[in-house]
CSV table of C-alpha atoms and ligand atoms in Angstrom, one decimal:
chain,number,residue,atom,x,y,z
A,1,UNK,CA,-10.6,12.9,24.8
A,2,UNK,CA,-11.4,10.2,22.3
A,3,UNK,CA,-9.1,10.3,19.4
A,4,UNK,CA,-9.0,8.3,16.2
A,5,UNK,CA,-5.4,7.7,16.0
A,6,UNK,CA,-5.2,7.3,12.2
A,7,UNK,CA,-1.9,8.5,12.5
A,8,UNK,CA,-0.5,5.6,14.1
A,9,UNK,CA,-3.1,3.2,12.6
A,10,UNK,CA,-0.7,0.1,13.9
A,11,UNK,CA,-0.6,0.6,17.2
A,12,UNK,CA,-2.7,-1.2,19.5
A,13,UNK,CA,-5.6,0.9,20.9
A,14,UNK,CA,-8.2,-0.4,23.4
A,15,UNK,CA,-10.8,1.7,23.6
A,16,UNK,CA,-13.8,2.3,26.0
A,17,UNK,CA,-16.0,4.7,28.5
A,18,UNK,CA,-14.3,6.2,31.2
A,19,UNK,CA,-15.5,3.5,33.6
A,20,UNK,CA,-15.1,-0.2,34.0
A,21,UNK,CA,-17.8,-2.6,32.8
A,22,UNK,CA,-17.2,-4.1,29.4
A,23,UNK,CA,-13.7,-2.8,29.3
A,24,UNK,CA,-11.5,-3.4,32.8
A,25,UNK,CA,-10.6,-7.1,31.9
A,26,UNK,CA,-9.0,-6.1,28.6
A,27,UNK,CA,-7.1,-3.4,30.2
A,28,UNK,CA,-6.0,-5.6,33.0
A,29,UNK,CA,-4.2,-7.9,30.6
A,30,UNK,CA,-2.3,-5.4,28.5
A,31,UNK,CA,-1.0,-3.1,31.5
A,32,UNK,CA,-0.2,-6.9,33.1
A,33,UNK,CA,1.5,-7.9,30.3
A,34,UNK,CA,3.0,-4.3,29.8
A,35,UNK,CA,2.0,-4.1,26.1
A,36,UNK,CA,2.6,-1.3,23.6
A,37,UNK,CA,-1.1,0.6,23.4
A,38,UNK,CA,-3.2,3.1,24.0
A,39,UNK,CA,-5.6,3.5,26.7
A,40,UNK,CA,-8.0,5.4,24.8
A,41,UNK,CA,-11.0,6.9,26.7
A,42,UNK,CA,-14.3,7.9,25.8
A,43,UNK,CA,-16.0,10.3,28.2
A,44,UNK,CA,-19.1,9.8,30.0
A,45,UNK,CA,-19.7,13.5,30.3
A,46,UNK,CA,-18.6,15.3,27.0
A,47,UNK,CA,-19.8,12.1,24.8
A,48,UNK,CA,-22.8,10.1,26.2
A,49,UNK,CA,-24.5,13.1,28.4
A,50,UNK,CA,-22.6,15.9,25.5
A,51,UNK,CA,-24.6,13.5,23.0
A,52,UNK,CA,-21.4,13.6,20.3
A,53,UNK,CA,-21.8,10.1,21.0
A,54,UNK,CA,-25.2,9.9,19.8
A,55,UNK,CA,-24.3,12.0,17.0
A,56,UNK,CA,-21.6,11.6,15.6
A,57,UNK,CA,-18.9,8.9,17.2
A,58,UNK,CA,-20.9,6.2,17.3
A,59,UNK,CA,-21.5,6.2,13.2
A,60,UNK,CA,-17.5,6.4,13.2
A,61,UNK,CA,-16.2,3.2,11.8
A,62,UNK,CA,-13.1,4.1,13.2
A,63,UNK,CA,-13.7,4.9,16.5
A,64,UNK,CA,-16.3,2.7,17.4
A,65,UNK,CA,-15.8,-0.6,14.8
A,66,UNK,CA,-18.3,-1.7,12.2
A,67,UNK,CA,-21.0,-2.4,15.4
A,68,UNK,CA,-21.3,1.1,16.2
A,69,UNK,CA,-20.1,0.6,20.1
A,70,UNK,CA,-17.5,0.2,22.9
A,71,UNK,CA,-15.5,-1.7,23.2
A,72,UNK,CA,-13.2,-1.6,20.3
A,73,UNK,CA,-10.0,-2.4,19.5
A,74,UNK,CA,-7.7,-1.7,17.2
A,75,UNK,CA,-4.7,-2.9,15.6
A,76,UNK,CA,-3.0,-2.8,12.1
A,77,UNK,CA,-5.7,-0.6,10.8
A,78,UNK,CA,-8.2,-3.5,11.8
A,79,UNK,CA,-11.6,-2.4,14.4
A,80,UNK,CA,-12.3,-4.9,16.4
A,81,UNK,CA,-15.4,-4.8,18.1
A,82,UNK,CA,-17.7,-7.1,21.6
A,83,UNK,CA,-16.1,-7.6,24.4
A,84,UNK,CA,-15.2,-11.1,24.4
A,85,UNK,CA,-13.5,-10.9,20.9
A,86,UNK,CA,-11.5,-7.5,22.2
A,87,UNK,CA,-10.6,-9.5,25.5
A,88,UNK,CA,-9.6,-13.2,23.9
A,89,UNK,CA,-7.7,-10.9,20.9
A,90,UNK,CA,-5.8,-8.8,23.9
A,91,UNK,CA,-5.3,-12.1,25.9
A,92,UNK,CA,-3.8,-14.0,22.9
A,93,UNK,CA,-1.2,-10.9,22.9
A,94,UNK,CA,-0.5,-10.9,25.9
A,95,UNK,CA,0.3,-14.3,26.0
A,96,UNK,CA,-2.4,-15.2,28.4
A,97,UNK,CA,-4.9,-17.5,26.4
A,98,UNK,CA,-3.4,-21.3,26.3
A,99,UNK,CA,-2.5,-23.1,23.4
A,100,UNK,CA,-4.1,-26.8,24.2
A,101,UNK,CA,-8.0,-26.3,22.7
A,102,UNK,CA,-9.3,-27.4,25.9
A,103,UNK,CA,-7.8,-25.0,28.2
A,104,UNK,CA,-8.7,-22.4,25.7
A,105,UNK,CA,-12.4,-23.5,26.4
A,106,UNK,CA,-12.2,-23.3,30.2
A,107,UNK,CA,-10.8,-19.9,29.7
A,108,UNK,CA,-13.3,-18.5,27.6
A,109,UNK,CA,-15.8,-20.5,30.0
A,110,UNK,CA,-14.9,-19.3,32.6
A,111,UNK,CA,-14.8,-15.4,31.3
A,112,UNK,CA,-18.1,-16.0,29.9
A,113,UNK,CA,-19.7,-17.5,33.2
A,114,UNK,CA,-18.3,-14.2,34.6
A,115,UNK,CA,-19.4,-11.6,31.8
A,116,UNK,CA,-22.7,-13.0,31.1
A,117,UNK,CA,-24.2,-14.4,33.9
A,118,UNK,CA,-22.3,-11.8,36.2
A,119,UNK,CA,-21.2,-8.5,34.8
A,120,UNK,CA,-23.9,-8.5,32.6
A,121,UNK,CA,-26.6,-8.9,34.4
A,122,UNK,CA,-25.3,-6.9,37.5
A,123,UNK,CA,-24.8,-4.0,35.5
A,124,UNK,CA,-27.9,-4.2,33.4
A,125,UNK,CA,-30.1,-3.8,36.6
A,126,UNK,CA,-27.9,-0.8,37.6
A,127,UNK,CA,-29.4,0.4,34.9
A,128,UNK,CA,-33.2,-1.0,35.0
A,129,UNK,CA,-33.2,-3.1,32.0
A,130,UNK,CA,-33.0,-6.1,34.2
A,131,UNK,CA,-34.9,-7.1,37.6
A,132,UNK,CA,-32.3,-7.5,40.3
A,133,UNK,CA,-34.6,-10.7,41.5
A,134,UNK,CA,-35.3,-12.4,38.8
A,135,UNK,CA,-32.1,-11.9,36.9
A,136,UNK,CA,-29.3,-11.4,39.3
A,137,UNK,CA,-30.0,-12.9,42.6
A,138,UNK,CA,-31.8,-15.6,41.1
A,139,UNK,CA,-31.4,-16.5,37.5
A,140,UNK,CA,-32.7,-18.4,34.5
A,141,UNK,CA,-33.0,-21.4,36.4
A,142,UNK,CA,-34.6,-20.7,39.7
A,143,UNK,CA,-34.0,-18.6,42.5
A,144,UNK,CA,-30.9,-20.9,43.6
A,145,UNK,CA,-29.0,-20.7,40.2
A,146,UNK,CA,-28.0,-17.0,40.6
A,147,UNK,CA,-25.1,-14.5,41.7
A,148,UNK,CA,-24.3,-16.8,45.1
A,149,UNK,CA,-24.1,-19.8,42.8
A,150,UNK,CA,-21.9,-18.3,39.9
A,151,UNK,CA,-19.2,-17.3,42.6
A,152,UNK,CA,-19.5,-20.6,44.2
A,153,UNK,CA,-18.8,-22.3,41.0
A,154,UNK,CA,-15.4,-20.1,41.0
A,155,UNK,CA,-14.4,-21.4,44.4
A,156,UNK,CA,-14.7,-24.7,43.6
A,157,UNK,CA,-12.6,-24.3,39.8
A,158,UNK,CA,-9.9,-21.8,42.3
A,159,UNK,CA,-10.1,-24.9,45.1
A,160,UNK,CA,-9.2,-27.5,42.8
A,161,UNK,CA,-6.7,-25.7,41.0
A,162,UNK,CA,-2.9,-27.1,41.9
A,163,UNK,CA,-1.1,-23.8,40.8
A,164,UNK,CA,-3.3,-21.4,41.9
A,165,UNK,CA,-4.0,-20.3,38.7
A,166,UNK,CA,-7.9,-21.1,36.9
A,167,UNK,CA,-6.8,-23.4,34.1
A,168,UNK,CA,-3.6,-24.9,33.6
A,169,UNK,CA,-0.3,-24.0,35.5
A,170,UNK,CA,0.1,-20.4,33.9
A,171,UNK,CA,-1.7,-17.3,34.4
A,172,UNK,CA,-4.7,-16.8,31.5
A,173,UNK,CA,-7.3,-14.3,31.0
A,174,UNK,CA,-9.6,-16.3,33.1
A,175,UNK,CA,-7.5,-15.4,36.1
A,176,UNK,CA,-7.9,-11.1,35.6
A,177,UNK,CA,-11.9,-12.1,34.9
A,178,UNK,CA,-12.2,-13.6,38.1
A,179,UNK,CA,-9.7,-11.1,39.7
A,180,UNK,CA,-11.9,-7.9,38.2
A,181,UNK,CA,-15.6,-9.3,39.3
A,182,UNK,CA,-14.6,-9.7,42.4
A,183,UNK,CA,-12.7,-6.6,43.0
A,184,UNK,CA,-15.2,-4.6,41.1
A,185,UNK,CA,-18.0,-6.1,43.7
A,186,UNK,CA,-16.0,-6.3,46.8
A,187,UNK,CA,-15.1,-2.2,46.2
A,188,UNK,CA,-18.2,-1.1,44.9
A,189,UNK,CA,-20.1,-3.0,48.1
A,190,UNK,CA,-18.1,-1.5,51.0
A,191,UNK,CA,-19.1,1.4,49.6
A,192,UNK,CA,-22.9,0.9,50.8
A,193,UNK,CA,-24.5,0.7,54.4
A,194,UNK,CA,-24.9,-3.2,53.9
A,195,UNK,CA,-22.1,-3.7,51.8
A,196,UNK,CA,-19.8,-4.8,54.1
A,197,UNK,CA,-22.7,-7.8,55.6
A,198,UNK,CA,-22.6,-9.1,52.0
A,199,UNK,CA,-19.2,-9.0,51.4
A,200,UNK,CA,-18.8,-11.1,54.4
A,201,UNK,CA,-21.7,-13.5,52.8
A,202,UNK,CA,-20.7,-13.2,49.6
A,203,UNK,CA,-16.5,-14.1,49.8
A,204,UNK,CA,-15.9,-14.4,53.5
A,205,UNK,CA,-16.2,-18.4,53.1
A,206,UNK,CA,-14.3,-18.6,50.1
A,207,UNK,CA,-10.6,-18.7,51.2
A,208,UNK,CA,-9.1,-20.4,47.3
A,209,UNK,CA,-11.0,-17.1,45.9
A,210,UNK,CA,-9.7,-14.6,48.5
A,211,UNK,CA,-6.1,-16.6,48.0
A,212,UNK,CA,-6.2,-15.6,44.1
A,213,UNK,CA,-7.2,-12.0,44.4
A,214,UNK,CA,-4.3,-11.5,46.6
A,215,UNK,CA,-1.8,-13.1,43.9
A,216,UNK,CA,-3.5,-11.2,41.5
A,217,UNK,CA,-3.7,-8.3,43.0
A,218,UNK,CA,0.4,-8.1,44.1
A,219,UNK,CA,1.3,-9.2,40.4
A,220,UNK,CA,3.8,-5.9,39.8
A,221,UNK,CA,2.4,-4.2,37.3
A,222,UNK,CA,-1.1,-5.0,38.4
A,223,UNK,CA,-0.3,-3.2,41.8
A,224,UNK,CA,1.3,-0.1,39.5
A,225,UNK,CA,-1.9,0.3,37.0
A,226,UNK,CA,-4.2,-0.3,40.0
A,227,UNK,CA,-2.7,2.8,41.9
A,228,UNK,CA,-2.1,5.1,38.7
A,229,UNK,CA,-3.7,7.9,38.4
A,230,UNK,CA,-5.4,6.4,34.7
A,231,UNK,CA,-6.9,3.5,36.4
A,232,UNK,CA,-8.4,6.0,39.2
A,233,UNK,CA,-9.9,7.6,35.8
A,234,UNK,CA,-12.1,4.6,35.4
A,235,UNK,CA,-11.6,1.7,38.0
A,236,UNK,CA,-13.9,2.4,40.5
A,237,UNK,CA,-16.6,2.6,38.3
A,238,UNK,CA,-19.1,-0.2,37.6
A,239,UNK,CA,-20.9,1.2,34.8
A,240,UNK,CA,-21.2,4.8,33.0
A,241,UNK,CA,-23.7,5.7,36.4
A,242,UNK,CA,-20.9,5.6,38.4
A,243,UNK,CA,-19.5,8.4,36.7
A,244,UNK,CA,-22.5,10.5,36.6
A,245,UNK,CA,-22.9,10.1,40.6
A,246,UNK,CA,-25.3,11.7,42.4
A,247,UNK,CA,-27.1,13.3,38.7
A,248,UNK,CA,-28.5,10.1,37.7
A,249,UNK,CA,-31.8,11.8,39.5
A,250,UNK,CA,-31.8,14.7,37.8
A,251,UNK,CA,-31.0,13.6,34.4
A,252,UNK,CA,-34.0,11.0,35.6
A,253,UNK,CA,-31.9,7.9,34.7
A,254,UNK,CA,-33.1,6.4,38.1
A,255,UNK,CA,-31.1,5.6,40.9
A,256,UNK,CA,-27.5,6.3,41.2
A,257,UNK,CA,-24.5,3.1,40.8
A,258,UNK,CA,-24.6,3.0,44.5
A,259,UNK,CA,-28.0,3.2,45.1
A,260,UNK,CA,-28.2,0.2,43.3
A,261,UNK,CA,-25.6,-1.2,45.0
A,262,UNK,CA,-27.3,-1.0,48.3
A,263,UNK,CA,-30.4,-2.8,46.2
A,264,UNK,CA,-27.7,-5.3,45.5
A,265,UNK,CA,-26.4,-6.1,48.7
A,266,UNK,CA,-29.7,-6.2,50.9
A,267,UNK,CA,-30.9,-8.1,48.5
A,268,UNK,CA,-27.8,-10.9,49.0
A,269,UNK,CA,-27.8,-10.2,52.8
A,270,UNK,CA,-31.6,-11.7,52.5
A,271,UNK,CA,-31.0,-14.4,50.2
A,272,UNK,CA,-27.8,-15.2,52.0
A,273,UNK,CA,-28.8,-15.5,55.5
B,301,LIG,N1,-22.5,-7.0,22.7
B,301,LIG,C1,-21.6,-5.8,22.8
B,301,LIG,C2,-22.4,-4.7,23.5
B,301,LIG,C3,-21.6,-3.4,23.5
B,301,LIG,C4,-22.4,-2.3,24.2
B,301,LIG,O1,-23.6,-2.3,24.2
B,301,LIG,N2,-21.6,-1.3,24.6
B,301,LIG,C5,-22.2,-0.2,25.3
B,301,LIG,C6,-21.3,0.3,26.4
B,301,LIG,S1,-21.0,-0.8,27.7
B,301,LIG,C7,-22.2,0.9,24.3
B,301,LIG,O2,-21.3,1.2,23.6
B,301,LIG,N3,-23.4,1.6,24.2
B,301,LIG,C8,-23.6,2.8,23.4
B,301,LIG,C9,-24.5,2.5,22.2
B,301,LIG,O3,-24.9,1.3,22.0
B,301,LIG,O4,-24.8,3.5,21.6
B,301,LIG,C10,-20.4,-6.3,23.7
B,301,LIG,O5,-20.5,-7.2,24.4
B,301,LIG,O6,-19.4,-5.6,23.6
């Protein structure tokens, strides 16, 4: 799976799991912008569950940057590791981070809003590091400062917008942040016996939101990547669990991606209504 690529050391490599959580936004942007690289996978199975992570391609400079984990990416024999840095470096690319320094700040605040009061916390309760209560339904501020808040705020940036797009008049990486959490939610719920109810909760009122996934969504080489058979590798997973299915009992890592899922969504559908 994995490879090091030393042999072609200046090529762009973006490099992750075989699912999507830290890693979808970066790919979005390159296969968007149709860039040169390589969509390098690590696997779940073979190398986190195989343990050749654990012992042996983690401590790899090479294949996992000076930080010793995914994301990375690389270009001209550079390592670049986090996932904002690998996202903003992709974005700049890609053409798709703004050159005024205050749109460059509502991009990255916007991405941030979405990684680390979102993704973050959504996917760190998948995997029982975080309460789904305290952390994700509510948040740092109270009980009305969490997930239905956060996707509120990006209605109201979307409703305001005059071209559609989150900052400025041109597409930017804030755009495929807000296009990926969404998806990433909306597919993941109607997956679960309340999923659909919070779906409805969740989006159903949010028509400048439901207006830019659909842009997103039909942008040419978003609908290509989105039904090729690499993004099936890794799109419809939230996290690393997803992957794993139904094992995450017996390998006793807890409840499976959906199972927390459902948590997820009963848990909005009571917040919500
Ligand atoms: N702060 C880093 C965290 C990176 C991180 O924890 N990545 C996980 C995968 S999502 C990982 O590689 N874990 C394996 C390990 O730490 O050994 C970022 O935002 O990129």
């Amino acid at each position: 799976m994995s490879q090091t690529h030393a042999d072609s050391e200046n090529k762009l490599v973006l490099r992750y799991w075989n699912c999507a959580g830290r890693g979808m936004l970066m790919r979005y942007m390159a296969y968007d912008a149709d860039l040169d690289f390589i969509d390098d996978l690590v696997d779940i199975d073979e190398d986190f569950l195989g343990g050749t992570w654990e012992s042996t391609k983690k401590f790899l400079p090479e294949l996992a940057g000076p930080f010793k984990a995914l994301p990375v990416v690389q270009h001209h024999g550079a390592t670049i590791n986090e996932t904002g840095a690998c996202s903003q470096y992709v974005a700049e690319i890609a053409g798709y981070m703004p050159k005024s320094p205050l749109d460059r700040a509502k991009v990255i605040m916007i991405s941030d809003h979405i990684y680390e009061d979102i993704l973050i916390n959504i996917s760190y309760a998948l995997w029982g590091f975080r309460d789904w209560d305290r952390d994700v339904i509510g948040g740092f501020a109270g009980p009305t400062s969490g997930l239905p808040l956060k996707f509120s705020n990006l209605e109201d940036i979307l409703d305001k917008s005059t071209s559609g797009f989150a900052v400025g008049s041109e597409v930017s990486m804030a755009d495929f942040a807000i296009f990926y959490i969404v998806d990433i939610l909306t597919q993941r719920m109607l997956e679960v016996e309340s999923g659909p109810a919070a779906v409805e909760l969740l989006f159903g009122s949010k028509p400048a939101l439901a207006k830019h996934q659909k842009m997103m969504a039909t942008r040419p080489n978003m609908s290509k990547y989105r039904s090729s058979a690499q993004w099936k590798l890794y799109g419809p997973y939230l996290s690393g669990k997803g992957v794993m299915g139904e094992r995450t009992h017996e390998l006793e890592l807890g409840d499976t991606e959906l199972e927390g899922i459902e948590i997820l969504a009963s848990k909005l559908i009571a917040c919500l209504t």
